[in-house]
Amino acid sequence: MNPKSTSSSADDARKPRSDGEQSRERLLHAAMRLFGQQGFSKTSTREIAQAAGANVAAISYYFGDKSGLYQACFGFLCTTPGGNVAAFEQPHFTLRESLQGYYHQMLAPLLQHEDADLLLRLFYREMLEPTGLWQREIENNIKPEHAALLRVLCRHLGTQEVTDDLQRLAHAIPSMCVTLLIARDVIAAVSPQLVESPAAFAVWAEQLVDYAEALVQVEKNKLQQRTA
């Protein structure tokens, strides 16, 4: 870690935000809440501006229009195309390092953002009432990430054949994490201490790696039995 860059980041964090930055942040926060509660079509820019204590014209200034604002909100969940693959697919990574990077990028919204509940509601709403952004996320990020995870698994299992079993493994690994994203309310009702803070999700991230390593070992045992 570069001490100089760390100090600079700390200094930047202490700098007071400009009125413009604060206005943009209030609009994003209000929009995430209202879009998540009501959906894109039923939420007006006037309603968002009123909730944010801002002028409607500010939405045009910062985001262009309602669609631009919605995309900015959804951007907290969706990264640039292929942006997450480098976090876990590196030729020098051990299996554990790859799995750590994989889960960290999946849980990033919960680990880094204080408005995780708003983000998840927005995510649910987009799945229920798709505007096209979710399909774009599948094509631009989820498919490339799945392909990259398959490459990681093939490398560590010593095989080049992508069988149906390997495909199932590559779906099972993220499915453990997806439970945290789409069933967080259930976990909160049953075991609230497990999802009460970013620190709690950090524990999840590390334990999921243990579980995933065990799944990979099961597949490795099966492959060894076939070639014995």
mmCIF file of C-alpha atoms in Angstrom:
data_model
loop_
_atom_site.group_PDB
_atom_site.id
_atom_site.type_symbol
_atom_site.label_atom_id
_atom_site.label_comp_id
_atom_site.label_asym_id
_atom_site.label_seq_id
_atom_site.Cartn_x
_atom_site.Cartn_y
_atom_site.Cartn_z
ATOM 1 C CA MET A 1 0.000 0.000 0.000
ATOM 2 C CA ASN A 2 1.275 3.440 -0.919
ATOM 3 C CA PRO A 3 1.311 5.635 2.251
ATOM 4 C CA LYS A 4 1.235 8.783 0.173
ATOM 5 C CA SER A 5 -1.902 7.752 -1.690
ATOM 6 C CA THR A 6 -3.505 6.652 1.584
ATOM 7 C CA SER A 7 -2.836 10.044 3.139
ATOM 8 C CA SER A 8 -4.189 11.791 0.069
ATOM 9 C CA SER A 9 -7.359 9.689 0.177
ATOM 10 C CA ALA A 10 -7.830 10.498 3.858
ATOM 11 C CA ASP A 11 -7.380 14.208 3.145
ATOM 12 C CA ASP A 12 -9.915 14.010 0.320
ATOM 13 C CA ALA A 13 -12.399 12.265 2.611
ATOM 14 C CA ARG A 14 -12.096 15.106 5.138
ATOM 15 C CA LYS A 15 -12.719 17.821 2.570
ATOM 16 C CA PRO A 16 -16.238 19.271 2.788
ATOM 17 C CA ARG A 17 -18.334 18.408 -0.219
ATOM 18 C CA SER A 18 -19.462 21.237 -2.454
ATOM 19 C CA ASP A 19 -23.113 22.268 -2.610
ATOM 20 C CA GLY A 20 -23.295 20.628 -6.030
ATOM 21 C CA GLU A 21 -21.931 17.307 -4.750
ATOM 22 C CA GLN A 22 -24.353 17.352 -1.838
ATOM 23 C CA SER A 23 -27.291 18.143 -4.122
ATOM 24 C CA ARG A 24 -26.366 15.311 -6.497
ATOM 25 C CA GLU A 25 -26.002 12.888 -3.589
ATOM 26 C CA ARG A 26 -29.391 13.867 -2.148
ATOM 27 C CA LEU A 27 -31.009 13.308 -5.537
ATOM 28 C CA LEU A 28 -29.414 9.879 -5.855
ATOM 29 C CA HIS A 29 -30.453 8.899 -2.352
ATOM 30 C CA ALA A 30 -34.056 10.050 -2.849
ATOM 31 C CA ALA A 31 -34.233 8.411 -6.274
ATOM 32 C CA MET A 32 -32.937 5.071 -5.014
ATOM 33 C CA ARG A 33 -35.575 5.060 -2.283
ATOM 34 C CA LEU A 34 -38.478 6.086 -4.508
ATOM 35 C CA PHE A 35 -37.506 3.943 -7.496
ATOM 36 C CA GLY A 36 -37.121 0.974 -5.151
ATOM 37 C CA GLN A 37 -40.508 1.571 -3.538
ATOM 38 C CA GLN A 38 -42.561 2.534 -6.576
ATOM 39 C CA GLY A 39 -40.665 1.485 -9.673
ATOM 40 C CA PHE A 40 -39.347 3.578 -12.528
ATOM 41 C CA SER A 41 -42.611 4.355 -14.327
ATOM 42 C CA LYS A 42 -44.547 5.408 -11.225
ATOM 43 C CA THR A 43 -41.895 7.764 -9.880
ATOM 44 C CA SER A 44 -41.782 11.328 -11.207
ATOM 45 C CA THR A 45 -38.805 13.648 -11.336
ATOM 46 C CA ARG A 46 -40.827 16.241 -9.435
ATOM 47 C CA GLU A 47 -41.386 13.740 -6.628
ATOM 48 C CA ILE A 48 -37.688 12.897 -6.485
ATOM 49 C CA ALA A 49 -36.657 16.548 -6.466
ATOM 50 C CA GLN A 50 -39.125 17.336 -3.689
ATOM 51 C CA ALA A 51 -37.861 14.426 -1.572
ATOM 52 C CA ALA A 52 -34.276 15.591 -2.108
ATOM 53 C CA GLY A 53 -35.039 19.227 -1.372
ATOM 54 C CA ALA A 54 -33.757 20.160 -4.811
ATOM 55 C CA ASN A 55 -35.023 21.822 -7.961
ATOM 56 C CA VAL A 56 -36.315 19.598 -10.776
ATOM 57 C CA ALA A 57 -33.849 21.334 -13.084
ATOM 58 C CA ALA A 58 -31.026 19.832 -11.008
ATOM 59 C CA ILE A 59 -31.964 16.374 -12.311
ATOM 60 C CA SER A 60 -31.478 17.568 -15.880
ATOM 61 C CA TYR A 61 -28.217 19.256 -14.928
ATOM 62 C CA TYR A 62 -26.650 16.250 -13.201
ATOM 63 C CA PHE A 63 -28.293 13.289 -14.947
ATOM 64 C CA GLY A 64 -29.901 14.496 -18.169
ATOM 65 C CA ASP A 65 -33.336 13.027 -17.495
ATOM 66 C CA LYS A 66 -35.148 10.462 -15.355
ATOM 67 C CA SER A 67 -33.603 7.570 -17.271
ATOM 68 C CA GLY A 68 -30.137 8.969 -16.657
ATOM 69 C CA LEU A 69 -30.881 9.304 -12.956
ATOM 70 C CA TYR A 70 -32.159 5.729 -12.814
ATOM 71 C CA GLN A 71 -29.043 4.458 -14.546
ATOM 72 C CA ALA A 72 -26.883 6.377 -12.065
ATOM 73 C CA CYS A 73 -28.760 4.735 -9.173
ATOM 74 C CA PHE A 74 -28.452 1.295 -10.691
ATOM 75 C CA GLY A 75 -24.764 1.958 -11.274
ATOM 76 C CA PHE A 76 -24.154 1.352 -7.563
ATOM 77 C CA LEU A 77 -25.027 -2.296 -8.213
ATOM 78 C CA CYS A 78 -23.678 -2.711 -11.733
ATOM 79 C CA THR A 79 -20.101 -2.133 -12.740
ATOM 80 C CA THR A 80 -18.565 -1.315 -16.079
ATOM 81 C CA PRO A 81 -18.527 -4.261 -18.507
ATOM 82 C CA GLY A 82 -16.038 -6.890 -17.346
ATOM 83 C CA GLY A 83 -14.898 -4.664 -14.504
ATOM 84 C CA ASN A 84 -15.167 -7.375 -11.860
ATOM 85 C CA VAL A 85 -13.356 -10.187 -13.651
ATOM 86 C CA ALA A 86 -9.878 -8.899 -12.808
ATOM 87 C CA ALA A 87 -10.778 -9.124 -9.110
ATOM 88 C CA PHE A 88 -10.709 -12.916 -9.219
ATOM 89 C CA GLU A 89 -9.216 -14.141 -12.490
ATOM 90 C CA GLN A 90 -5.453 -13.718 -12.227
ATOM 91 C CA PRO A 91 -3.049 -16.468 -13.345
ATOM 92 C CA HIS A 92 -1.005 -16.235 -10.146
ATOM 93 C CA PHE A 93 -4.001 -16.455 -7.789
ATOM 94 C CA THR A 94 -4.490 -19.521 -5.652
ATOM 95 C CA LEU A 95 -8.007 -20.966 -5.659
ATOM 96 C CA ARG A 96 -8.703 -19.283 -2.332
ATOM 97 C CA GLU A 97 -7.494 -15.909 -3.578
ATOM 98 C CA SER A 98 -9.717 -16.222 -6.637
ATOM 99 C CA LEU A 99 -12.737 -17.120 -4.513
ATOM 100 C CA GLN A 100 -12.014 -14.251 -2.117
ATOM 101 C CA GLY A 101 -11.926 -11.806 -5.003
ATOM 102 C CA TYR A 102 -15.052 -13.326 -6.514
ATOM 103 C CA TYR A 103 -17.168 -12.991 -3.371
ATOM 104 C CA HIS A 104 -15.789 -9.581 -2.511
ATOM 105 C CA GLN A 105 -16.908 -8.124 -5.829
ATOM 106 C CA MET A 106 -20.341 -9.759 -5.445
ATOM 107 C CA LEU A 107 -20.817 -8.353 -1.955
ATOM 108 C CA ALA A 108 -19.251 -4.961 -2.710
ATOM 109 C CA PRO A 109 -22.562 -3.022 -2.462
ATOM 110 C CA LEU A 110 -23.201 -4.501 0.998
ATOM 111 C CA LEU A 111 -19.610 -4.130 2.177
ATOM 112 C CA GLN A 112 -19.057 -0.568 1.012
ATOM 113 C CA HIS A 113 -22.363 1.259 0.859
ATOM 114 C CA GLU A 114 -24.299 2.435 3.899
ATOM 115 C CA ASP A 115 -27.537 2.403 1.885
ATOM 116 C CA ALA A 116 -27.445 -1.325 1.167
ATOM 117 C CA ASP A 117 -31.184 -1.729 1.824
ATOM 118 C CA LEU A 118 -32.013 0.947 -0.742
ATOM 119 C CA LEU A 119 -29.727 -0.673 -3.287
ATOM 120 C CA LEU A 120 -31.293 -4.084 -2.790
ATOM 121 C CA ARG A 121 -34.836 -2.739 -3.080
ATOM 122 C CA LEU A 122 -33.849 -1.088 -6.340
ATOM 123 C CA PHE A 123 -32.387 -4.391 -7.492
ATOM 124 C CA TYR A 124 -35.612 -6.242 -6.659
ATOM 125 C CA ARG A 125 -37.728 -3.645 -8.422
ATOM 126 C CA GLU A 126 -35.654 -3.857 -11.591
ATOM 127 C CA MET A 127 -36.096 -7.624 -11.639
ATOM 128 C CA LEU A 128 -39.874 -7.336 -11.113
ATOM 129 C CA GLU A 129 -40.365 -4.446 -13.518
ATOM 130 C CA PRO A 130 -37.417 -4.611 -15.928
ATOM 131 C CA THR A 131 -36.427 -1.504 -17.824
ATOM 132 C CA GLY A 132 -33.670 -3.236 -19.769
ATOM 133 C CA LEU A 133 -30.865 -2.478 -17.321
ATOM 134 C CA TRP A 134 -31.001 -5.934 -15.737
ATOM 135 C CA GLN A 135 -30.732 -7.669 -19.116
ATOM 136 C CA ARG A 136 -27.803 -5.385 -19.924
ATOM 137 C CA GLU A 137 -26.192 -6.395 -16.624
ATOM 138 C CA ILE A 138 -26.594 -10.073 -17.529
ATOM 139 C CA GLU A 139 -24.964 -9.602 -20.917
ATOM 140 C CA ASN A 140 -22.226 -7.164 -19.891
ATOM 141 C CA ASN A 141 -21.211 -8.523 -16.501
ATOM 142 C CA ILE A 142 -22.861 -11.747 -15.339
ATOM 143 C CA LYS A 143 -22.083 -13.794 -18.461
ATOM 144 C CA PRO A 144 -18.421 -12.664 -18.621
ATOM 145 C CA GLU A 145 -18.020 -13.289 -14.880
ATOM 146 C CA HIS A 146 -19.505 -16.782 -15.227
ATOM 147 C CA ALA A 147 -17.135 -17.573 -18.098
ATOM 148 C CA ALA A 148 -14.189 -16.263 -16.068
ATOM 149 C CA LEU A 149 -15.193 -18.363 -13.048
ATOM 150 C CA LEU A 150 -15.333 -21.439 -15.294
ATOM 151 C CA ARG A 151 -11.788 -20.691 -16.476
ATOM 152 C CA VAL A 152 -10.618 -20.369 -12.862
ATOM 153 C CA LEU A 153 -12.258 -23.681 -11.929
ATOM 154 C CA CYS A 154 -10.828 -25.472 -14.967
ATOM 155 C CA ARG A 155 -7.338 -24.229 -14.121
ATOM 156 C CA HIS A 156 -7.488 -25.383 -10.513
ATOM 157 C CA LEU A 157 -9.196 -28.681 -11.342
ATOM 158 C CA GLY A 158 -6.679 -29.424 -14.087
ATOM 159 C CA THR A 159 -9.237 -29.880 -16.843
ATOM 160 C CA GLN A 160 -10.175 -28.124 -20.053
ATOM 161 C CA GLU A 161 -13.554 -29.830 -20.428
ATOM 162 C CA VAL A 162 -16.483 -27.685 -19.334
ATOM 163 C CA THR A 163 -18.966 -30.380 -18.361
ATOM 164 C CA ASP A 164 -22.496 -29.878 -17.091
ATOM 165 C CA ASP A 165 -21.208 -30.732 -13.608
ATOM 166 C CA LEU A 166 -18.658 -27.934 -13.885
ATOM 167 C CA GLN A 167 -21.368 -25.565 -15.087
ATOM 168 C CA ARG A 168 -23.490 -26.504 -12.075
ATOM 169 C CA LEU A 169 -20.526 -25.847 -9.782
ATOM 170 C CA ALA A 170 -20.017 -22.414 -11.389
ATOM 171 C CA HIS A 171 -23.668 -21.612 -10.672
ATOM 172 C CA ALA A 172 -23.657 -23.093 -7.148
ATOM 173 C CA ILE A 173 -20.731 -20.923 -6.014
ATOM 174 C CA PRO A 174 -22.491 -17.567 -6.621
ATOM 175 C CA SER A 175 -25.873 -18.945 -5.519
ATOM 176 C CA MET A 176 -24.688 -19.011 -1.892
ATOM 177 C CA CYS A 177 -24.009 -15.304 -2.140
ATOM 178 C CA VAL A 178 -27.196 -14.514 -4.077
ATOM 179 C CA THR A 179 -29.137 -15.704 -1.019
ATOM 180 C CA LEU A 180 -27.685 -12.761 0.892
ATOM 181 C CA LEU A 181 -28.818 -10.389 -1.833
ATOM 182 C CA ILE A 182 -32.353 -11.575 -2.485
ATOM 183 C CA ALA A 183 -33.303 -13.159 0.858
ATOM 184 C CA ARG A 184 -31.662 -10.728 3.225
ATOM 185 C CA ASP A 185 -35.028 -9.951 4.848
ATOM 186 C CA VAL A 186 -35.467 -13.646 5.698
ATOM 187 C CA ILE A 187 -32.008 -13.860 7.241
ATOM 188 C CA ALA A 188 -32.679 -10.621 9.158
ATOM 189 C CA ALA A 189 -35.875 -12.110 10.598
ATOM 190 C CA VAL A 190 -34.257 -15.404 11.596
ATOM 191 C CA SER A 191 -30.667 -14.398 12.465
ATOM 192 C CA PRO A 192 -30.477 -10.576 12.430
ATOM 193 C CA GLN A 193 -26.927 -10.421 13.779
ATOM 194 C CA LEU A 194 -25.675 -12.042 10.573
ATOM 195 C CA VAL A 195 -26.682 -9.119 8.347
ATOM 196 C CA GLU A 196 -26.660 -6.127 10.665
ATOM 197 C CA SER A 197 -23.555 -4.349 9.377
ATOM 198 C CA PRO A 198 -20.848 -4.272 6.689
ATOM 199 C CA ALA A 199 -18.597 -6.081 9.185
ATOM 200 C CA ALA A 200 -21.132 -8.919 9.351
ATOM 201 C CA PHE A 201 -21.062 -9.210 5.565
ATOM 202 C CA ALA A 202 -17.257 -9.268 5.636
ATOM 203 C CA VAL A 203 -17.497 -12.396 7.798
ATOM 204 C CA TRP A 204 -19.919 -13.890 5.287
ATOM 205 C CA ALA A 205 -17.487 -13.172 2.467
ATOM 206 C CA GLU A 206 -14.699 -15.124 4.143
ATOM 207 C CA GLN A 207 -16.893 -18.039 5.206
ATOM 208 C CA LEU A 208 -18.395 -18.352 1.743
ATOM 209 C CA VAL A 209 -14.859 -18.947 0.504
ATOM 210 C CA ASP A 210 -14.587 -21.935 2.883
ATOM 211 C CA TYR A 211 -17.868 -23.353 1.619
ATOM 212 C CA ALA A 212 -16.907 -22.834 -2.029
ATOM 213 C CA GLU A 213 -13.531 -24.522 -1.512
ATOM 214 C CA ALA A 214 -15.390 -27.549 -0.183
ATOM 215 C CA LEU A 215 -17.627 -27.627 -3.273
ATOM 216 C CA VAL A 216 -14.589 -27.453 -5.547
ATOM 217 C CA GLN A 217 -12.975 -30.305 -3.620
ATOM 218 C CA VAL A 218 -16.059 -32.464 -4.175
ATOM 219 C CA GLU A 219 -15.807 -31.880 -7.927
ATOM 220 C CA LYS A 220 -12.065 -32.585 -7.811
ATOM 221 C CA ASN A 221 -12.708 -35.918 -6.074
ATOM 222 C CA LYS A 222 -15.246 -36.852 -8.751
ATOM 223 C CA LEU A 223 -12.780 -36.035 -11.528
ATOM 224 C CA GLN A 224 -10.061 -38.110 -9.871
ATOM 225 C CA GLN A 225 -12.419 -41.065 -9.517
ATOM 226 C CA ARG A 226 -13.275 -40.922 -13.221
ATOM 227 C CA THR A 227 -9.627 -40.977 -14.255
ATOM 228 C CA ALA A 228 -8.528 -43.623 -11.707
#
